[in-house]
CSV table of C-alpha atoms and ligand atoms in Angstrom, one decimal:
chain,number,residue,atom,x,y,z
A,1,MET,CA,-0.1,0.1,0.1
A,2,VAL,CA,1.4,3.5,-0.8
A,3,LYS,CA,2.4,5.4,2.1
A,4,ILE,CA,2.3,9.1,2.6
A,5,PHE,CA,4.0,10.6,5.2
A,6,LEU,CA,3.1,14.3,6.4
A,7,LYS,CA,5.4,17.3,7.5
A,8,ARG,CA,6.2,18.1,10.8
A,9,SER,CA,3.3,18.8,13.2
A,10,ARG,CA,0.8,18.7,10.1
A,11,GLU,CA,-1.0,16.0,11.6
A,12,GLU,CA,-2.8,18.0,14.3
A,13,SER,CA,-5.9,18.6,12.1
A,14,LEU,CA,-6.4,14.8,11.6
A,15,GLU,CA,-6.3,14.3,15.3
A,16,ARG,CA,-9.1,16.2,15.5
A,17,PHE,CA,-11.2,14.1,12.7
A,18,HIS,CA,-10.7,16.8,10.0
A,19,PRO,CA,-10.6,14.3,7.1
A,20,TRP,CA,-8.7,16.2,4.5
A,21,ILE,CA,-4.7,16.2,4.0
A,22,PHE,CA,-3.8,18.9,1.3
A,23,SER,CA,-1.0,18.5,-0.8
A,24,GLY,CA,1.3,21.2,0.8
A,25,ALA,CA,1.1,19.0,3.8
A,26,ILE,CA,2.7,16.2,2.3
A,27,GLN,CA,6.7,15.6,3.0
A,28,ARG,CA,6.9,12.3,1.1
A,29,ILE,CA,5.2,9.6,-1.0
A,30,GLU,CA,6.4,6.0,-0.8
A,31,GLY,CA,4.9,4.6,-4.0
A,32,SER,CA,3.2,6.2,-6.8
A,33,PRO,CA,-0.7,6.3,-5.9
A,34,ALA,CA,-3.4,6.0,-8.6
A,35,GLU,CA,-6.4,8.4,-9.1
A,36,GLY,CA,-8.8,7.3,-6.2
A,37,GLU,CA,-6.5,4.5,-4.9
A,38,LEU,CA,-6.6,4.0,-0.9
A,39,VAL,CA,-3.4,4.9,0.8
A,40,ALA,CA,-2.0,4.9,4.4
A,41,VAL,CA,-1.4,8.4,6.0
A,42,TYR,CA,1.5,8.7,8.5
A,43,SER,CA,2.7,11.5,10.8
A,44,PHE,CA,6.3,12.8,10.3
A,45,ASP,CA,7.3,10.6,13.0
A,46,GLY,CA,6.1,7.6,11.6
A,47,GLU,CA,2.5,7.2,13.4
A,48,LEU,CA,-0.1,5.7,11.3
A,49,LEU,CA,-2.8,8.5,11.2
A,50,GLY,CA,-5.6,6.6,9.1
A,51,THR,CA,-6.6,5.5,5.5
A,52,GLY,CA,-8.3,7.3,2.7
A,53,HIS,CA,-8.5,7.7,-0.9
A,54,TYR,CA,-5.7,9.7,-2.7
A,55,GLN,CA,-6.6,12.2,-5.4
A,56,SER,CA,-4.1,14.8,-7.2
A,57,GLY,CA,-4.8,18.1,-6.8
A,58,SER,CA,-5.2,20.5,-3.6
A,59,ILE,CA,-7.1,17.9,-1.2
A,60,ALA,CA,-4.6,14.8,-1.9
A,61,VAL,CA,-6.4,12.3,0.6
A,62,ARG,CA,-9.7,12.4,1.8
A,63,ILE,CA,-9.6,10.2,5.0
A,64,LEU,CA,-12.1,7.0,5.4
A,65,GLU,CA,-11.1,5.5,8.6
A,66,PHE,CA,-8.7,6.9,11.1
A,67,GLY,CA,-5.9,4.9,13.0
A,68,THR,CA,-5.7,2.2,10.9
A,69,ASP,CA,-4.4,1.3,7.1
A,70,LYS,CA,-7.4,-1.5,6.2
A,71,LEU,CA,-11.0,-0.9,5.6
A,72,SER,CA,-12.9,-3.9,6.8
A,73,ASP,CA,-14.7,-6.1,4.3
A,74,ARG,CA,-18.0,-4.7,6.0
A,75,PHE,CA,-16.7,-1.1,6.0
A,76,TRP,CA,-19.6,0.4,3.5
A,77,ILE,CA,-22.4,-1.5,5.0
A,78,GLU,CA,-21.4,-0.5,8.7
A,79,LYS,CA,-21.0,3.3,7.5
A,80,LEU,CA,-24.3,3.4,5.8
A,81,LEU,CA,-26.0,1.6,8.7
A,82,ALA,CA,-24.6,4.4,10.7
A,83,SER,CA,-25.6,7.1,8.8
A,84,TYR,CA,-29.1,5.6,8.4
A,85,ASN,CA,-29.4,5.3,12.6
A,86,PHE,CA,-28.5,9.1,12.4
A,87,ARG,CA,-31.3,9.7,10.3
A,88,ARG,CA,-33.6,7.7,12.0
A,89,LYS,CA,-33.1,9.2,15.1
A,90,LEU,CA,-34.0,12.6,13.3
A,91,GLY,CA,-37.2,11.1,12.5
A,92,LEU,CA,-36.7,10.9,8.8
A,93,THR,CA,-36.9,7.1,8.2
A,94,GLU,CA,-40.0,5.8,9.3
A,95,SER,CA,-42.2,9.2,8.7
A,96,SER,CA,-45.6,9.2,7.0
A,97,THR,CA,-45.4,12.5,5.7
A,98,THR,CA,-41.7,12.8,4.6
A,99,ASN,CA,-40.2,9.8,2.4
A,100,ALA,CA,-37.1,11.8,1.0
A,101,TYR,CA,-34.0,12.6,2.8
A,102,ARG,CA,-30.2,12.8,2.5
A,103,LEU,CA,-28.5,9.4,3.5
A,104,VAL,CA,-25.1,10.6,3.3
A,105,HIS,CA,-23.4,14.1,3.4
A,106,GLY,CA,-19.7,13.7,2.5
A,107,GLU,CA,-17.4,15.0,5.4
A,108,GLY,CA,-20.6,15.5,7.5
A,109,ASP,CA,-21.0,11.5,7.9
A,110,MET,CA,-17.4,10.8,8.2
A,111,LEU,CA,-17.7,9.8,4.2
A,112,PRO,CA,-15.5,12.4,2.2
A,113,GLY,CA,-16.5,12.2,-1.5
A,114,LEU,CA,-20.0,10.7,-0.9
A,115,VAL,CA,-23.4,12.3,-1.3
A,116,ILE,CA,-26.5,9.9,-1.2
A,117,ASP,CA,-30.1,11.2,-1.4
A,118,ILE,CA,-33.1,8.9,-0.9
A,119,TYR,CA,-36.1,9.3,-2.8
A,120,ASP,CA,-38.8,6.9,-1.7
A,121,ASP,CA,-37.6,3.7,-3.1
A,122,THR,CA,-34.6,5.1,-5.3
A,123,ALA,CA,-31.0,6.0,-4.1
A,124,VAL,CA,-29.3,8.9,-5.7
A,125,LEU,CA,-25.5,8.6,-5.4
A,126,GLN,CA,-23.1,11.2,-6.2
A,127,ALA,CA,-19.1,10.8,-5.9
A,128,HIS,CA,-17.2,14.0,-5.8
A,129,SER,CA,-14.1,12.1,-5.6
A,130,ALA,CA,-12.2,9.6,-7.9
A,131,GLY,CA,-12.1,7.2,-5.2
A,132,ILE,CA,-15.5,6.9,-4.1
A,133,TYR,CA,-16.4,6.9,-7.9
A,134,LEU,CA,-14.3,3.8,-8.3
A,135,VAL,CA,-16.3,1.8,-5.5
A,136,ARG,CA,-19.7,3.1,-6.5
A,137,ASN,CA,-21.0,-0.4,-7.1
A,138,GLN,CA,-19.6,-1.7,-3.7
A,139,ILE,CA,-21.6,1.2,-2.3
A,140,SER,CA,-24.6,0.3,-4.4
A,141,ASP,CA,-24.6,-3.4,-3.1
A,142,ALA,CA,-24.3,-2.3,0.5
A,143,LEU,CA,-27.1,0.0,0.1
A,144,LEU,CA,-29.5,-2.8,-1.4
A,145,GLU,CA,-28.3,-4.9,1.8
A,146,LEU,CA,-29.0,-2.3,3.9
A,147,TYR,CA,-32.6,-1.6,2.6
A,148,GLY,CA,-33.6,-5.1,1.6
A,149,GLY,CA,-36.4,-5.3,-0.8
A,150,LYS,CA,-37.8,-1.6,-0.2
A,151,LEU,CA,-35.2,-0.1,-2.7
A,152,ARG,CA,-36.2,-0.4,-6.4
A,153,ALA,CA,-33.2,1.6,-7.9
A,154,VAL,CA,-29.8,3.0,-7.5
A,155,TYR,CA,-28.8,5.9,-9.8
A,156,ASP,CA,-25.4,7.1,-10.1
A,157,LYS,CA,-25.1,11.1,-11.0
A,158,SER,CA,-21.6,11.6,-10.9
A,159,SER,CA,-20.9,13.0,-14.3
A,160,GLY,CA,-20.9,16.7,-13.1
A,161,THR,CA,-19.2,16.0,-9.5
A,162,VAL,CA,-16.3,13.6,-10.4
A,163,PRO,CA,-13.5,15.8,-11.8
A,164,SER,CA,-13.2,15.9,-15.4
A,165,ARG,CA,-9.3,15.3,-15.5
A,166,GLU,CA,-9.7,11.9,-13.9
A,167,ILE,CA,-8.8,9.1,-16.4
A,168,PHE,CA,-12.4,8.1,-16.5
A,169,ASN,CA,-15.3,9.6,-17.8
A,170,PRO,CA,-18.3,9.4,-15.6
A,171,VAL,CA,-21.6,8.5,-17.2
A,172,ASP,CA,-25.1,9.0,-15.3
A,173,ALA,CA,-26.6,5.3,-15.1
A,174,TYR,CA,-28.4,3.0,-13.0
A,175,LEU,CA,-26.2,0.8,-11.0
A,176,PHE,CA,-29.4,-1.4,-9.8
A,177,GLY,CA,-32.9,-1.2,-11.2
A,178,GLU,CA,-34.4,1.5,-13.0
A,179,LYS,CA,-37.3,4.0,-12.5
A,180,ALA,CA,-39.2,6.0,-14.7
A,181,THR,CA,-38.8,9.9,-14.2
A,182,PRO,CA,-40.0,12.0,-13.0
A,183,ALA,CA,-41.0,10.0,-10.0
A,184,THR,CA,-42.7,11.2,-6.8
A,185,ILE,CA,-41.8,11.6,-3.3
A,186,LEU,CA,-43.4,13.4,-0.1
A,187,GLU,CA,-42.1,15.9,2.0
A,188,ASN,CA,-44.0,17.2,4.7
A,189,GLY,CA,-47.0,16.0,3.3
A,190,LYS,CA,-46.5,17.8,0.1
A,191,ILE,CA,-46.1,15.5,-3.2
A,192,PHE,CA,-42.9,16.6,-5.5
A,193,ASN,CA,-42.1,15.2,-9.0
A,194,VAL,CA,-38.3,14.5,-8.9
A,195,ASP,CA,-36.3,14.0,-12.1
A,196,TRP,CA,-32.9,12.5,-10.9
A,197,CYS,CA,-31.9,12.0,-14.7
A,198,HIS,CA,-32.1,15.4,-16.2
A,199,GLY,CA,-32.8,17.5,-12.9
A,200,GLN,CA,-30.0,19.7,-11.2
A,201,LYS,CA,-27.7,18.2,-8.7
A,202,THR,CA,-29.5,14.9,-7.5
A,203,GLY,CA,-32.8,16.0,-8.7
A,204,PHE,CA,-34.2,17.9,-5.5
A,205,PHE,CA,-32.9,20.4,-2.8
A,206,LEU,CA,-33.7,18.6,0.2
A,207,ASP,CA,-31.5,21.0,2.0
A,208,GLN,CA,-34.4,23.3,2.2
A,209,ARG,CA,-37.0,21.4,3.9
A,210,ASP,CA,-37.3,22.7,7.1
A,211,ASN,CA,-37.1,26.2,5.6
A,212,ARG,CA,-39.6,25.8,3.6
A,213,ALA,CA,-41.7,24.5,6.6
A,214,LEU,CA,-40.9,27.6,8.2
A,215,MET,CA,-41.9,29.6,5.3
A,216,GLU,CA,-45.2,28.0,5.1
A,217,HIS,CA,-45.7,29.4,8.6
A,218,TYR,CA,-45.7,32.8,7.4
A,219,ALA,CA,-47.3,32.5,4.2
A,220,LYS,CA,-50.9,32.7,5.1
A,221,SER,CA,-52.9,35.4,3.4
A,222,ARG,CA,-49.5,37.1,1.6
A,223,ASN,CA,-48.9,37.4,-2.1
A,224,VAL,CA,-45.6,35.1,-2.0
A,225,LEU,CA,-43.1,35.6,-5.0
A,226,ASN,CA,-40.5,32.7,-5.0
A,227,LEU,CA,-37.5,33.7,-6.8
A,228,PHE,CA,-35.0,31.1,-8.1
A,229,CYS,CA,-37.9,28.4,-7.5
A,230,TYR,CA,-36.4,25.4,-9.6
A,231,THR,CA,-39.5,22.6,-9.1
A,232,GLY,CA,-41.5,25.0,-6.7
A,233,GLY,CA,-40.5,23.5,-3.3
A,234,PHE,CA,-41.3,26.7,-1.7
A,235,SER,CA,-44.3,27.7,-3.9
A,236,ILE,CA,-46.1,24.2,-3.3
A,237,TYR,CA,-45.8,25.2,0.7
A,238,ALA,CA,-46.9,28.7,0.3
A,239,LEU,CA,-49.8,27.5,-2.1
A,240,ALA,CA,-50.8,25.0,0.6
A,241,ALA,CA,-50.6,27.5,3.5
A,242,GLU,CA,-53.7,29.4,1.7
A,243,SER,CA,-51.3,32.4,0.8
A,244,THR,CA,-53.2,34.9,-1.5
A,245,SER,CA,-51.4,34.2,-4.7
A,246,VAL,CA,-47.7,32.9,-5.5
A,247,THR,CA,-45.6,33.9,-8.1
A,248,SER,CA,-42.7,31.9,-9.0
A,249,VAL,CA,-39.7,32.7,-11.5
A,250,ASP,CA,-36.8,30.3,-12.6
A,251,SER,CA,-34.7,30.6,-15.9
A,252,SER,CA,-34.9,26.8,-16.2
A,253,ARG,CA,-37.6,25.5,-18.5
A,254,SER,CA,-37.5,22.2,-17.5
A,255,ALA,CA,-37.8,23.4,-13.8
A,256,VAL,CA,-40.5,25.4,-14.7
A,257,GLU,CA,-42.5,22.8,-16.4
A,258,LEU,CA,-41.8,20.4,-13.3
A,259,LEU,CA,-43.1,23.2,-11.2
A,260,GLU,CA,-46.2,23.2,-13.0
A,261,LYS,CA,-47.0,19.6,-12.8
A,262,ASN,CA,-46.5,19.7,-8.8
A,263,VAL,CA,-49.2,22.3,-8.6
A,264,GLU,CA,-51.1,20.3,-10.7
A,265,LEU,CA,-50.4,17.1,-8.7
A,266,ASN,CA,-51.2,18.8,-5.2
A,267,ARG,CA,-54.5,20.5,-6.8
A,268,GLN,CA,-55.6,17.0,-7.6
A,269,SER,CA,-54.5,15.5,-4.3
A,270,GLY,CA,-56.5,18.2,-2.5
A,271,ILE,CA,-53.1,19.6,-0.9
A,272,ILE,CA,-53.6,22.9,-2.9
A,273,SER,CA,-57.4,24.1,-2.7
A,274,LYS,CA,-58.8,24.6,-6.3
A,275,GLU,CA,-58.9,28.2,-5.9
A,276,ALA,CA,-55.2,28.9,-4.9
A,277,LEU,CA,-53.7,31.5,-7.1
A,278,HIS,CA,-50.5,30.5,-9.0
A,279,LYS,CA,-48.5,31.9,-11.8
A,280,SER,CA,-44.9,31.1,-13.0
A,281,PHE,CA,-42.4,32.8,-15.5
A,282,CYS,CA,-39.7,31.1,-17.0
A,283,THR,CA,-37.2,34.2,-16.7
A,284,ASP,CA,-34.3,35.9,-15.1
A,285,ALA,CA,-35.1,36.4,-11.7
A,286,VAL,CA,-32.6,39.4,-11.1
A,287,GLU,CA,-34.4,41.3,-14.2
A,288,TYR,CA,-37.9,40.3,-12.7
A,289,ILE,CA,-37.5,41.7,-9.4
A,290,LYS,CA,-36.2,44.7,-10.7
A,291,SER,CA,-39.0,45.5,-13.1
A,292,GLU,CA,-41.9,44.9,-10.6
A,293,GLY,CA,-43.5,47.7,-8.8
A,294,LYS,CA,-43.2,47.9,-5.1
A,295,GLY,CA,-45.4,46.7,-2.5
A,296,ILE,CA,-46.9,43.7,-4.6
A,297,TYR,CA,-45.6,41.2,-2.6
A,298,ASP,CA,-45.5,40.6,1.3
A,299,LEU,CA,-43.4,37.4,1.1
A,300,ILE,CA,-40.1,37.0,-1.3
A,301,VAL,CA,-38.0,34.0,-1.3
A,302,VAL,CA,-34.5,34.4,-2.8
A,303,ASP,CA,-32.6,31.2,-3.1
A,304,PRO,CA,-30.2,31.8,-5.9
A,305,PRO,CA,-27.6,29.3,-7.2
A,306,ALA,CA,-23.9,29.4,-5.9
A,307,PHE,CA,-22.8,32.8,-7.0
A,308,ALA,CA,-19.5,31.9,-6.0
A,309,LYS,CA,-18.0,28.6,-6.6
A,310,HIS,CA,-14.5,29.8,-5.6
A,311,LYS,CA,-13.0,31.9,-3.7
A,312,SER,CA,-11.4,33.8,-6.7
A,313,ALA,CA,-15.0,34.7,-7.6
A,314,LEU,CA,-15.8,36.1,-3.7
A,315,SER,CA,-16.1,39.5,-4.3
A,316,ASN,CA,-18.0,39.4,-7.5
A,317,ALA,CA,-20.5,37.2,-5.7
A,318,LEU,CA,-21.0,39.4,-2.7
A,319,ARG,CA,-21.4,42.4,-5.2
A,320,ALA,CA,-24.2,40.2,-7.0
A,321,TYR,CA,-26.0,39.0,-3.8
A,322,GLN,CA,-26.2,42.6,-2.6
A,323,ARG,CA,-27.8,43.8,-5.9
A,324,LEU,CA,-30.4,41.2,-5.6
A,325,ASN,CA,-31.2,41.5,-2.0
A,326,ALA,CA,-31.2,45.4,-2.3
A,327,ALA,CA,-34.4,44.9,-5.0
A,328,ALA,CA,-36.0,42.6,-3.0
A,329,ILE,CA,-36.0,44.4,0.1
A,330,GLU,CA,-36.8,47.6,-1.9
A,331,LYS,CA,-40.0,46.1,-3.4
A,332,VAL,CA,-41.5,44.1,-0.6
A,333,ALA,CA,-44.6,45.6,1.1
A,334,HIS,CA,-44.6,47.3,4.3
A,335,GLY,CA,-44.7,44.7,7.0
A,336,GLY,CA,-43.2,42.1,4.2
A,337,ILE,CA,-41.0,39.4,4.8
A,338,ILE,CA,-38.0,38.2,3.2
A,339,PHE,CA,-36.3,34.7,3.1
A,340,THR,CA,-32.8,35.0,1.4
A,341,PHE,CA,-30.1,32.4,1.3
A,342,SER,CA,-26.7,31.6,-0.2
A,343,CYS,CA,-25.4,28.2,-0.7
A,344,SER,CA,-21.8,29.3,-1.9
A,345,GLN,CA,-19.7,27.5,0.3
A,346,VAL,CA,-17.4,30.1,0.1
A,347,VAL,CA,-19.6,32.9,1.5
A,348,ASP,CA,-19.6,32.4,5.3
A,349,LYS,CA,-22.5,33.5,7.3
A,350,ILE,CA,-20.7,36.7,8.5
A,351,SER,CA,-20.1,37.8,5.4
A,352,PHE,CA,-23.7,36.8,4.1
A,353,ALA,CA,-25.0,38.7,7.1
A,354,GLN,CA,-22.6,41.9,6.1
A,355,THR,CA,-23.9,41.8,2.4
A,356,ILE,CA,-27.5,41.5,3.5
A,357,PHE,CA,-26.8,44.4,5.9
A,358,SER,CA,-25.5,46.7,3.1
A,359,ALA,CA,-28.2,45.7,0.9
A,360,ALA,CA,-30.6,47.1,3.7
A,361,ALA,CA,-28.8,50.1,4.0
A,362,GLN,CA,-28.6,51.0,0.6
A,363,THR,CA,-32.7,50.9,0.4
A,364,GLY,CA,-32.8,52.9,3.8
A,365,ARG,CA,-35.7,50.9,5.2
A,366,ALA,CA,-36.0,49.5,8.5
A,367,VAL,CA,-35.0,45.5,8.7
A,368,ARG,CA,-35.1,43.1,11.4
A,369,ILE,CA,-33.7,39.7,11.5
A,370,LEU,CA,-36.4,36.9,12.5
A,371,HIS,CA,-34.7,34.0,12.0
A,372,ARG,CA,-31.0,32.7,10.7
A,373,LEU,CA,-31.3,29.6,9.0
A,374,ALA,CA,-29.2,26.6,7.6
A,375,GLN,CA,-29.3,23.2,5.8
A,376,ALA,CA,-31.6,20.4,7.2
A,377,PRO,CA,-29.8,18.2,9.7
A,378,ASP,CA,-29.6,15.3,7.3
A,379,HIS,CA,-27.0,17.6,5.8
A,380,PRO,CA,-24.8,17.6,9.2
A,381,VAL,CA,-21.7,19.5,9.6
A,382,ASN,CA,-18.8,17.6,11.4
A,383,ILE,CA,-17.8,20.3,13.9
A,384,TYR,CA,-14.2,19.7,12.8
A,385,HIS,CA,-14.9,20.3,9.3
A,386,PRO,CA,-16.5,23.8,9.0
A,387,GLU,CA,-16.1,23.6,5.5
A,388,GLY,CA,-19.2,21.6,5.4
A,389,GLU,CA,-21.6,24.2,6.4
A,390,TYR,CA,-22.8,25.9,3.2
A,391,LEU,CA,-26.6,26.6,3.3
A,392,LYS,CA,-27.4,30.3,4.9
A,393,GLY,CA,-30.7,31.9,5.2
A,394,LEU,CA,-31.8,35.0,7.0
A,395,VAL,CA,-35.6,35.8,7.5
A,396,LEU,CA,-35.9,39.5,7.5
A,397,PHE,CA,-39.0,41.8,8.4
A,398,VAL,CA,-38.9,44.8,6.5
A,399,GLU,CA,-41.2,48.0,7.6
B,401,LIG,N1,-35.5,27.2,-4.4
B,401,LIG,C1,-35.0,26.1,-4.9
B,401,LIG,C2,-34.0,25.7,-5.2
B,401,LIG,C3,-32.9,26.9,-6.1
B,401,LIG,S1,-31.9,26.2,-6.7
B,401,LIG,C4,-35.8,24.7,-4.2
B,401,LIG,O1,-36.6,24.9,-2.7
B,401,LIG,O2,-36.2,23.6,-4.6
B,401,LIG,C5,-31.5,27.8,-7.9
B,401,LIG,C6,-32.1,27.9,-9.0
B,401,LIG,O3,-32.0,29.0,-9.7
B,401,LIG,C7,-31.9,26.7,-10.4
B,401,LIG,O4,-33.5,26.2,-10.4
B,401,LIG,C8,-31.5,27.6,-11.3
B,401,LIG,O5,-32.4,26.9,-12.6
B,401,LIG,C9,-32.1,29.1,-11.3
B,401,LIG,N2,-31.4,29.8,-11.9
B,401,LIG,C10,-29.9,30.2,-12.1
B,401,LIG,N3,-29.8,31.1,-12.5
B,401,LIG,C11,-30.9,32.1,-12.6
B,401,LIG,C12,-31.4,33.2,-13.1
B,401,LIG,N4,-30.8,34.5,-13.4
B,401,LIG,N5,-32.8,33.5,-13.0
B,401,LIG,C13,-33.7,32.8,-12.4
B,401,LIG,N6,-33.2,31.5,-12.1
B,401,LIG,C14,-31.9,31.1,-12.2
């Protein structure tokens, strides 16, 4: 097995269960590891620290197990079972109102490079590292053992997330079974079509589940505008809450089409009343809010895609968040509420709050913070790996 020795004193973060080894921390490598190969990591003094997947680039090793150079034959089933038991304790695995949840959230579940979302009887796996991609069939087998006959299909959606410089060329495909998409899931008693084959990410933004439920609490008798609505997560909750009207905006044609289907499905099932008013627009959300008059909406959701994917794009991203939020704060009605989010990992919660502060100051309106929001708990953050905290939200009350 290839051995990697760290520079002096560079083992400290590993001893605190931070699972990344940066290439700059490596003193020497015994052997020549292939992309995705399991390697053993040692301190400068030769103490065995753990084993993980090697990958060329800034994060050289992602540790899967600390204090050993072997993974047990039952490694994947044991880890998935631990992740499952955690979700069970969160009340997500046997719920009669929710059958979709994130089973594995990478570093937050001590499984760096791996994301698995469960959509009722289908698991969608996404590899974010070469090592995970290479063992995807083992992970799929472990999933089938864990869920028994309850799992009908396992879909691999790694084409956009495994770095393309690898020697292999990932193609999205079923690893087990097959299921026609869009397929339906239940979230807090609402029905959603999810298309993991053609949709964004793994098909649905499960990280917003609790934030949607909070918004439902405020939506009654309000005119709601849902910017960057995707397939209508927030819109369906707002319609179910007897809002006065809901307007949904997204630039993706296929997202808006699925949103329309979701509205119909929930109407037919009596979750949304026949009279509920909904309009959708397939257009640029920033242009839309800028062109709208003031005071039309009393609740606005602003949930844009990650404006900054890398630190280098940070200052431009913060300016874009500020412009967008200033427009929302300027346009919302008196006594209006804004749910605003950033899912850029490189924008931390302090810079996000400062950006919203600047946006508010730009409008001159009185703004109070009602809630500070984050990703749902099935997207846990390992306290020693703060990089795992990516979704931030503020709920604002605007005079
Ligand atoms: N709130 C959604 C998730 C939003 S993801 C939910 O709860 O499911 C971000 C969305 O922004 C994606 O659907 C993407 O298509 C859309 N988007 C990206 N750029 C856009 C733009 N300039 N105008 C409108 N929508 C945009």
